[in-house]
PDB file of C-alpha atoms in Angstrom:
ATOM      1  CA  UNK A  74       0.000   0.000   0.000  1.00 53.00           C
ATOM      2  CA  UNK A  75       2.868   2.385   0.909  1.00 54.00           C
ATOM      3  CA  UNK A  76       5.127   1.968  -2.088  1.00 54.00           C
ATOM      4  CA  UNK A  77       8.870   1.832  -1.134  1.00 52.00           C
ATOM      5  CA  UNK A  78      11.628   3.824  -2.948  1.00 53.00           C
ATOM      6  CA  UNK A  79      12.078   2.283  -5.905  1.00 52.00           C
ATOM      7  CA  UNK A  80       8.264   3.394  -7.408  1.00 53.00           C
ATOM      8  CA  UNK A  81       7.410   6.598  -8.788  1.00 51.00           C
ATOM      9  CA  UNK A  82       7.530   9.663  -6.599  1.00 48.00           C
ATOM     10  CA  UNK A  83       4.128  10.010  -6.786  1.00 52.00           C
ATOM     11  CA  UNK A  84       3.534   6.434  -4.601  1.00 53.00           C
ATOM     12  CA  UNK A  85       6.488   6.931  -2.915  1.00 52.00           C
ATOM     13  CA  UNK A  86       5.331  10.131  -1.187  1.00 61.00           C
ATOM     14  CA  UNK A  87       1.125  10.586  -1.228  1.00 66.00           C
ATOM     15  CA  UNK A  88       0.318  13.586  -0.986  1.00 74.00           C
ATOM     16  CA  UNK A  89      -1.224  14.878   2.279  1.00 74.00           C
ATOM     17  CA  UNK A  90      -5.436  14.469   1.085  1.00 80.00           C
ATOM     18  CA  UNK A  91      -4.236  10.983  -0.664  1.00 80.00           C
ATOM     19  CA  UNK A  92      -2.837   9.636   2.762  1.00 78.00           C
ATOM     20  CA  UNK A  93      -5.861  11.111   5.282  1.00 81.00           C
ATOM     21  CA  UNK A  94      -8.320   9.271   2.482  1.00 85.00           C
ATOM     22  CA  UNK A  95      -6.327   6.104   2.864  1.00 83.00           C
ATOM     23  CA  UNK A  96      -5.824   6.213   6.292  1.00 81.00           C
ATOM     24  CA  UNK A  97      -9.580   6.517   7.053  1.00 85.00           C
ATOM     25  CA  UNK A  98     -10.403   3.535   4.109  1.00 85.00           C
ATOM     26  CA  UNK A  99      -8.200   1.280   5.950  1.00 82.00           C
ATOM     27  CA  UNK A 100      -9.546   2.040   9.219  1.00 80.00           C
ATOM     28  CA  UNK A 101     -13.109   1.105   8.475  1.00 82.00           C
ATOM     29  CA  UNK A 102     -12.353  -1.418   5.502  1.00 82.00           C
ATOM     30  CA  UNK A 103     -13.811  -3.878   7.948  1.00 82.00           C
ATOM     31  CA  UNK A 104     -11.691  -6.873   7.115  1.00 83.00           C
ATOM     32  CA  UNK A 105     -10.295  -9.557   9.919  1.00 83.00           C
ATOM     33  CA  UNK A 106      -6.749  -8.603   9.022  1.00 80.00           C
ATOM     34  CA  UNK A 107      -4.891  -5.688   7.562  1.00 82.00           C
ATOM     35  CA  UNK A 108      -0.985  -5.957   7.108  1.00 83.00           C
ATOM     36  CA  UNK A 109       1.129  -3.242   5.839  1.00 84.00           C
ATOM     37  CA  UNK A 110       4.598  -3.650   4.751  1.00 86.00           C
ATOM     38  CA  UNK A 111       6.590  -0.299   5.403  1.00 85.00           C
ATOM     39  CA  UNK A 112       9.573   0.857   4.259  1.00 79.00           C
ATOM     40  CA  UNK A 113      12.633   2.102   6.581  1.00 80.00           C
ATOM     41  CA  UNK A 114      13.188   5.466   8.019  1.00 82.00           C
ATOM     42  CA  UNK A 115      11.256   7.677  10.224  1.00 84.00           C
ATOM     43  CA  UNK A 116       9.522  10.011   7.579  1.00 83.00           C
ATOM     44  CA  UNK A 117       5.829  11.217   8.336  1.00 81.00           C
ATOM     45  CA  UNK A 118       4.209   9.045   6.082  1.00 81.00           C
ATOM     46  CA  UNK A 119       6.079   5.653   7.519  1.00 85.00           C
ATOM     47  CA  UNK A 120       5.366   7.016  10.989  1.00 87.00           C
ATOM     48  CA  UNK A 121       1.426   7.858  10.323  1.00 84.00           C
ATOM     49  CA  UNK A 122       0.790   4.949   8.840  1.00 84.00           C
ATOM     50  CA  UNK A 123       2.737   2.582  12.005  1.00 87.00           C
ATOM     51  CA  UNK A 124       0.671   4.704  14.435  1.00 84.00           C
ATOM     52  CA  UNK A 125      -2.727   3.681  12.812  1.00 81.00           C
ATOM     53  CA  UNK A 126      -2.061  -0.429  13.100  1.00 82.00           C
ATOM     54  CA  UNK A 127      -3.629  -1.956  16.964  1.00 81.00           C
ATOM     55  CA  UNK A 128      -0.150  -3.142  16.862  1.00 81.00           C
ATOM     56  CA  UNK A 129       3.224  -2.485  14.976  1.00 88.00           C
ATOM     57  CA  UNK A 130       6.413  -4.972  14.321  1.00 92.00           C
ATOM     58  CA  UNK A 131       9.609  -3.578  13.857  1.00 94.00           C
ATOM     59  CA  UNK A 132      12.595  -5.677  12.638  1.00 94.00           C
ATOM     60  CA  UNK A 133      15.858  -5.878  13.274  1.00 96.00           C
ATOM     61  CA  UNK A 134      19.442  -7.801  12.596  1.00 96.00           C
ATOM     62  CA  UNK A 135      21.889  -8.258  15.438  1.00 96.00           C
ATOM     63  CA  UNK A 136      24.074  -5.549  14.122  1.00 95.00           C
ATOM     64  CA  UNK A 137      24.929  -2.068  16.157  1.00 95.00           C
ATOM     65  CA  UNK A 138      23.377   0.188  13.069  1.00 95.00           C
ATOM     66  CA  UNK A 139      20.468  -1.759  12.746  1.00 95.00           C
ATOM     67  CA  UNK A 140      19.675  -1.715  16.524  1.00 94.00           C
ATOM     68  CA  UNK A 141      20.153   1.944  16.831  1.00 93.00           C
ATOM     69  CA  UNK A 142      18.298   2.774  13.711  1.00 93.00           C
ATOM     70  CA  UNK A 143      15.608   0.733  16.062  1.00 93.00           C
ATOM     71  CA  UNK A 144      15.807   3.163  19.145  1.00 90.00           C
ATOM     72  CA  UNK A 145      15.485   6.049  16.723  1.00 89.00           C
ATOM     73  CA  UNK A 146      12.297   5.168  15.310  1.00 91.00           C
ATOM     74  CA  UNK A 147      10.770   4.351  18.389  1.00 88.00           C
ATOM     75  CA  UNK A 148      11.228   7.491  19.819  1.00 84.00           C
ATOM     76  CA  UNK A 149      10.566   9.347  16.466  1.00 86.00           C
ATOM     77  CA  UNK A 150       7.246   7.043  17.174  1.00 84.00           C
ATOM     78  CA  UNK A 151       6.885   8.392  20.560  1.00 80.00           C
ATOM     79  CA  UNK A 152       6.745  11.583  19.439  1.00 79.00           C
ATOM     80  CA  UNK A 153       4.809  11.590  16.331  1.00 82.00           C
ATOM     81  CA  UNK A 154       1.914  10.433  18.613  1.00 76.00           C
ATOM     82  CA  UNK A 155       3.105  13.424  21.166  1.00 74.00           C
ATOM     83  CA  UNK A 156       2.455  15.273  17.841  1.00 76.00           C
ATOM     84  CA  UNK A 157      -0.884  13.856  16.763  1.00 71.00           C
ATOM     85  CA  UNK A 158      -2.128  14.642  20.313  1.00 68.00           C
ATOM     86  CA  UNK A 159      -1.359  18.090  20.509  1.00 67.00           C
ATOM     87  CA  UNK A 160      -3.066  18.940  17.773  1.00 64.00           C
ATOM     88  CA  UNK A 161      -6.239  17.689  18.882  1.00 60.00           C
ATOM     89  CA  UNK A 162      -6.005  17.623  22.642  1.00 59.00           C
ATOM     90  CA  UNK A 163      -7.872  19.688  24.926  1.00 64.00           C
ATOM     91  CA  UNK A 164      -4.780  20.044  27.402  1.00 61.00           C
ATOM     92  CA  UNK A 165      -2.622  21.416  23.681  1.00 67.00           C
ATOM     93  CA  UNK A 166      -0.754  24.473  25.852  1.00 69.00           C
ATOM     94  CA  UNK A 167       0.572  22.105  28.289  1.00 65.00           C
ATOM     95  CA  UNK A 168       2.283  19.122  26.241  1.00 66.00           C
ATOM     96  CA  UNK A 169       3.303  22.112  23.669  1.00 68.00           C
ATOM     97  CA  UNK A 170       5.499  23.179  26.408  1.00 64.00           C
ATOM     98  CA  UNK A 171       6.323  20.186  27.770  1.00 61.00           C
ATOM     99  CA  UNK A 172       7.956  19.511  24.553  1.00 61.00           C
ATOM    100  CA  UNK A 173       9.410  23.062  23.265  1.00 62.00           C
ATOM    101  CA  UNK A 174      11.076  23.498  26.535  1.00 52.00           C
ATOM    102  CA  UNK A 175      12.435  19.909  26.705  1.00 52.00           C
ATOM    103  CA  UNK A 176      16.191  20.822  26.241  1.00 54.00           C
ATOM    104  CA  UNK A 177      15.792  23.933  28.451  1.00 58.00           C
ATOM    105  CA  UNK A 178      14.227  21.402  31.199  1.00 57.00           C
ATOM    106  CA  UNK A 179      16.513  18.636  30.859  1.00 59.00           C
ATOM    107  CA  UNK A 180      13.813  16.417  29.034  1.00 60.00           C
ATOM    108  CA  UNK A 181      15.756  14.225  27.033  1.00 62.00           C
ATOM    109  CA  UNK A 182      13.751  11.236  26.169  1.00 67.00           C
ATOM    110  CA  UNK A 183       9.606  10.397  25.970  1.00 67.00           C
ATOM    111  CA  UNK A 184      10.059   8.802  29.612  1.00 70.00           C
ATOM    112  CA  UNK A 185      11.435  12.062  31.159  1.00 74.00           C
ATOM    113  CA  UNK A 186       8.565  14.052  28.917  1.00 75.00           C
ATOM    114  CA  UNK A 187       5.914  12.277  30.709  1.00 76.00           C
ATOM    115  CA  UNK A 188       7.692  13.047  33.932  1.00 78.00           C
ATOM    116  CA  UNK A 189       7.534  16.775  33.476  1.00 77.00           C
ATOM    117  CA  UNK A 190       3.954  16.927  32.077  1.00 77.00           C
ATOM    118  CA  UNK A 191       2.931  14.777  35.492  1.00 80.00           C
ATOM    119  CA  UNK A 192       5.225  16.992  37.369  1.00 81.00           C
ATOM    120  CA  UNK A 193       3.162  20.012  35.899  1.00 77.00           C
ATOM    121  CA  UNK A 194      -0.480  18.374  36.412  1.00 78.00           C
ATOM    122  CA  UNK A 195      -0.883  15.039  37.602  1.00 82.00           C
ATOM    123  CA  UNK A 196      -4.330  14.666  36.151  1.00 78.00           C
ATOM    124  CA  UNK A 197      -3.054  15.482  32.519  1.00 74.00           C
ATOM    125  CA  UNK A 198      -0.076  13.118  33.584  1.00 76.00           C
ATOM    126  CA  UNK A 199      -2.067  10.208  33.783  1.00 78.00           C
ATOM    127  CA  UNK A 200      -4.563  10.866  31.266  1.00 73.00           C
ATOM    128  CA  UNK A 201      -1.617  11.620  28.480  1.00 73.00           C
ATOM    129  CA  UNK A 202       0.524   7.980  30.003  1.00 75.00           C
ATOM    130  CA  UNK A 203      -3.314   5.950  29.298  1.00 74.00           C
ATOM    131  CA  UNK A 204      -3.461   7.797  26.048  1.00 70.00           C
ATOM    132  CA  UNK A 205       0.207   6.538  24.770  1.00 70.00           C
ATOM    133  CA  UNK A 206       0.107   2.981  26.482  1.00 71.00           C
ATOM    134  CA  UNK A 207      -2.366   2.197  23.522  1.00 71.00           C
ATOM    135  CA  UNK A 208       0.874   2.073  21.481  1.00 75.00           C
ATOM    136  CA  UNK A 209       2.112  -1.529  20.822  1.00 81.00           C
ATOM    137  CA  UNK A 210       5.277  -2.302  19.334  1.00 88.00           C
ATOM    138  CA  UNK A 211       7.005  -5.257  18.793  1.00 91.00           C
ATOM    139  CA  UNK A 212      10.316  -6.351  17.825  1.00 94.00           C
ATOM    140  CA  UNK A 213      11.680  -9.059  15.670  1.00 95.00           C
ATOM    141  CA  UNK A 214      15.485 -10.081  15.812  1.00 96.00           C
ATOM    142  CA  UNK A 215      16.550 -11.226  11.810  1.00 96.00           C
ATOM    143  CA  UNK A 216      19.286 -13.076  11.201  1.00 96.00           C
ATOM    144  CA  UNK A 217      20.158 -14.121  13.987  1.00 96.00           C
ATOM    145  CA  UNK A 218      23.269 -16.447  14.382  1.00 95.00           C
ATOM    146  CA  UNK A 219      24.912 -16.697  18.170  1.00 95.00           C
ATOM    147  CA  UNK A 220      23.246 -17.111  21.714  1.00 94.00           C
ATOM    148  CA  UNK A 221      23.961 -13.099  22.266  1.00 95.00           C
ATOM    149  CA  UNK A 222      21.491 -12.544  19.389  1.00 96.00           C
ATOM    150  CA  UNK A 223      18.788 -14.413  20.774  1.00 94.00           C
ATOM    151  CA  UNK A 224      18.550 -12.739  23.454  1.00 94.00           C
ATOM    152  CA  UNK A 225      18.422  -8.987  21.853  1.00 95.00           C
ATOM    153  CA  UNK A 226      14.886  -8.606  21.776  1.00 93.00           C
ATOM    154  CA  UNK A 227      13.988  -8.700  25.261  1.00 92.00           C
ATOM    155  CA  UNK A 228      17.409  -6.437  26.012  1.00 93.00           C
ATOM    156  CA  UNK A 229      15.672  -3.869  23.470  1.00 92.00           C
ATOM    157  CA  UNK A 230      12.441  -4.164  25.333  1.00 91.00           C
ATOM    158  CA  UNK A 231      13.743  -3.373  28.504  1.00 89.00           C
ATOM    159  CA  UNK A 232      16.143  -0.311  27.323  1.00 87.00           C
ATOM    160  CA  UNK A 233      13.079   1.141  25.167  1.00 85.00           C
ATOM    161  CA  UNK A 234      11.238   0.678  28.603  1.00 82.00           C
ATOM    162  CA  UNK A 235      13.715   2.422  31.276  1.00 79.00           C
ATOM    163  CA  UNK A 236      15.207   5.005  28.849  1.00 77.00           C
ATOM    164  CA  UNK A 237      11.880   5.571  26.065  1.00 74.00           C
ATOM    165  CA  UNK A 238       9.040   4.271  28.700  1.00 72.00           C
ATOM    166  CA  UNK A 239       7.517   2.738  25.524  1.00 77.00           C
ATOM    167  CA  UNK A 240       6.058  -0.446  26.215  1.00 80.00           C
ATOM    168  CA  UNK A 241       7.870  -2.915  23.198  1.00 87.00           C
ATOM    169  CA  UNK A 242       7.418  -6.953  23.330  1.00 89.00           C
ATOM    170  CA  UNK A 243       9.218  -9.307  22.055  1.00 90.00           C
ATOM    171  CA  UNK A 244       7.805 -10.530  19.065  1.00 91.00           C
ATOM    172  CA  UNK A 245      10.889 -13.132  17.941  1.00 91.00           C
ATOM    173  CA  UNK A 246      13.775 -14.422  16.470  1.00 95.00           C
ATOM    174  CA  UNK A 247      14.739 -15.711  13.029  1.00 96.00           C
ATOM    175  CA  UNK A 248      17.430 -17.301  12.546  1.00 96.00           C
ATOM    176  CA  UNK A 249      20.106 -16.976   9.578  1.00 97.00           C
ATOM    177  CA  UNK A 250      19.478 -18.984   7.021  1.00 96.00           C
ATOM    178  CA  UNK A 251      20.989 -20.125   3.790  1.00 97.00           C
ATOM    179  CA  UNK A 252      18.136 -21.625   2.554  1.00 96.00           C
ATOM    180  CA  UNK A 253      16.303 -18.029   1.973  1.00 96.00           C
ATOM    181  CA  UNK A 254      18.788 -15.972  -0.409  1.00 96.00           C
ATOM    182  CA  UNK A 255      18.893 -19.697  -2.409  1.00 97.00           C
ATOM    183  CA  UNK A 256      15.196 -19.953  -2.859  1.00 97.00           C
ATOM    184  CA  UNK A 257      15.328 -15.873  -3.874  1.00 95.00           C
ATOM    185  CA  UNK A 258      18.109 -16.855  -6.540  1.00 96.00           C
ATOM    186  CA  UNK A 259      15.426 -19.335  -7.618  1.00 96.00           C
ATOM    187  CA  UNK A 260      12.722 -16.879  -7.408  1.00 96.00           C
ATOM    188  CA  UNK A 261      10.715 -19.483  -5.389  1.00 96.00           C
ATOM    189  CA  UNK A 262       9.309 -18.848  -1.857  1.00 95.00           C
ATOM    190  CA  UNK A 263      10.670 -20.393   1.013  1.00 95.00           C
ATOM    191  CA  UNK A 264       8.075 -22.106   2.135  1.00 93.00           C
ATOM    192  CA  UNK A 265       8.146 -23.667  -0.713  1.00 95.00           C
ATOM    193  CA  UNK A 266      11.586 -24.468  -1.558  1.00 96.00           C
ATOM    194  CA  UNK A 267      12.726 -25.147   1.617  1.00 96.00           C
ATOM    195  CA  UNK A 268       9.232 -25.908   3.839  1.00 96.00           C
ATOM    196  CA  UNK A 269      11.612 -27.924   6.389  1.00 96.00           C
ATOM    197  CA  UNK A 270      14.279 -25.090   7.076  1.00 96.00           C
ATOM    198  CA  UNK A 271      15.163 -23.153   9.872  1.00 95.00           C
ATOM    199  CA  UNK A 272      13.779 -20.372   8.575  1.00 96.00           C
ATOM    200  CA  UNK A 273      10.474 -21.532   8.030  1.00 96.00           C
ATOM    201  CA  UNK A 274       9.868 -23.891  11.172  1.00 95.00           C
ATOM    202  CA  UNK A 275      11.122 -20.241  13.401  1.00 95.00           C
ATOM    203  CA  UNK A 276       8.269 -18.400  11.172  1.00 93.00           C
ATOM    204  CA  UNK A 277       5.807 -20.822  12.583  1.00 93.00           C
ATOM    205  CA  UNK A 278       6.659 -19.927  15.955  1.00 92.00           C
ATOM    206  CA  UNK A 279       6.654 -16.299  14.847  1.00 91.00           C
ATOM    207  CA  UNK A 280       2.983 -16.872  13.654  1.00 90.00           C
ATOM    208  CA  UNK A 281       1.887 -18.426  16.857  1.00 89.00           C
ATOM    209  CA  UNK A 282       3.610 -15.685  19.393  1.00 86.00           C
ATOM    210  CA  UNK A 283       1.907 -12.588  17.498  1.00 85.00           C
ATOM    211  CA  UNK A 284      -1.901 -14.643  17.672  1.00 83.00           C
ATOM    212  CA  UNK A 285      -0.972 -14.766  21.118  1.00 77.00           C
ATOM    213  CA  UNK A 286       0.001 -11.133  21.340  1.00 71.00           C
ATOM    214  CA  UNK A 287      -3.070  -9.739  19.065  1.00 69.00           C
TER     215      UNK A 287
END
């Protein structure tokens, strides 16, 4: 639906009317199951389009540019939805200033945000941490070859939780495997080239954890 970089400019970046229309079609299309496939990088429309899923996966490989790249869009996340809210939220003036003044306050990250609006009204505190917890993000770990990587996803989820105070679960891990850039050469899927690989058997359990988590 939301055509990567290699399209036309014209799919590549809606313009503003084109993405409110789709936004709104998807939201009451009514079907069981809507997935969409975004590209990388934290522009508007990627962000927009995250924020209107009941739950969002972000993946990752077990590499130090790929795992920041993570962090970033999580909190560009964060405060897209700080964004969305203040343009429609009866407490605006408040969580305006809570964010303009964040590097003359010391706020830093979305947890210490939160901090500083509760610091400045309780009420609107609480109301604006019920308002964000409605957020889910996931995390899936690609390519994953030693122990260490296995155990990435729930590290993430706990950093994005002390240092973000986003709420991300671990969705899974998949594991490198040879068998999926040999059934690309072949231009075959995996699961059907390879039904018995590594791959495939760890996108079963995939399957079965985000049922569990939806």
């Amino acid at each position: 639906l939301v055509s990567g970089a290699f399209d036309t400019l014209s799919a590549v970046s809606p313009k503003y009317a084109q993405k409110i229309r789709l936004l709104r079609q998807i939201a009451g299309s009514g079907s069981d199951v809507t997935l969409l496939d975004l590209g990388s990088g934290t522009g508007f429309n990627v962000l927009d389009f995250f924020l209107i899923a009941d739950a969002g996966l972000v993946t990752v490989i077990p590499e130090p540019t790929s795992v920041e790249n993570a962090y970033r869009f999580v909190k560009a996340l964060y405060y897209r939805c700080l964004k969305h809210l203040e343009s429609s939220w009866e407490h605006k003036p408040l969580l305006r200033a809570a964010i303009d003044e964040k590097n003359h306050r010391g706020v830093r990250t979305p947890a210490e945000l939160i901090e500083d609006v509760e610091r400045r009204d309780s009420e609107v505190g609480k109301e604006l941490r019920k308002l964000l917890s409605g957020m889910r993000v996931g995390i899936i770990v690609s390519q994953a070859r030693e122990e260490t990587d296995y155990k990435l996803a729930a590290s993430m989820s706990g950093v994005c939780s002390d240092y973000l105070g986003v709420d991300v679960f671990e969705a899974g891990t998949i594991p490198y495997d040879d068998a999926v850039w040999k059934a690309v050469r072949k231009r075959r899927a995996v699961l059907v080239d390879a039904p018995n690989s590594e791959f495939v058997e760890a996108c079963g359990k995939l399957q079965e954890n985000l049922l569990g988590a939806f």
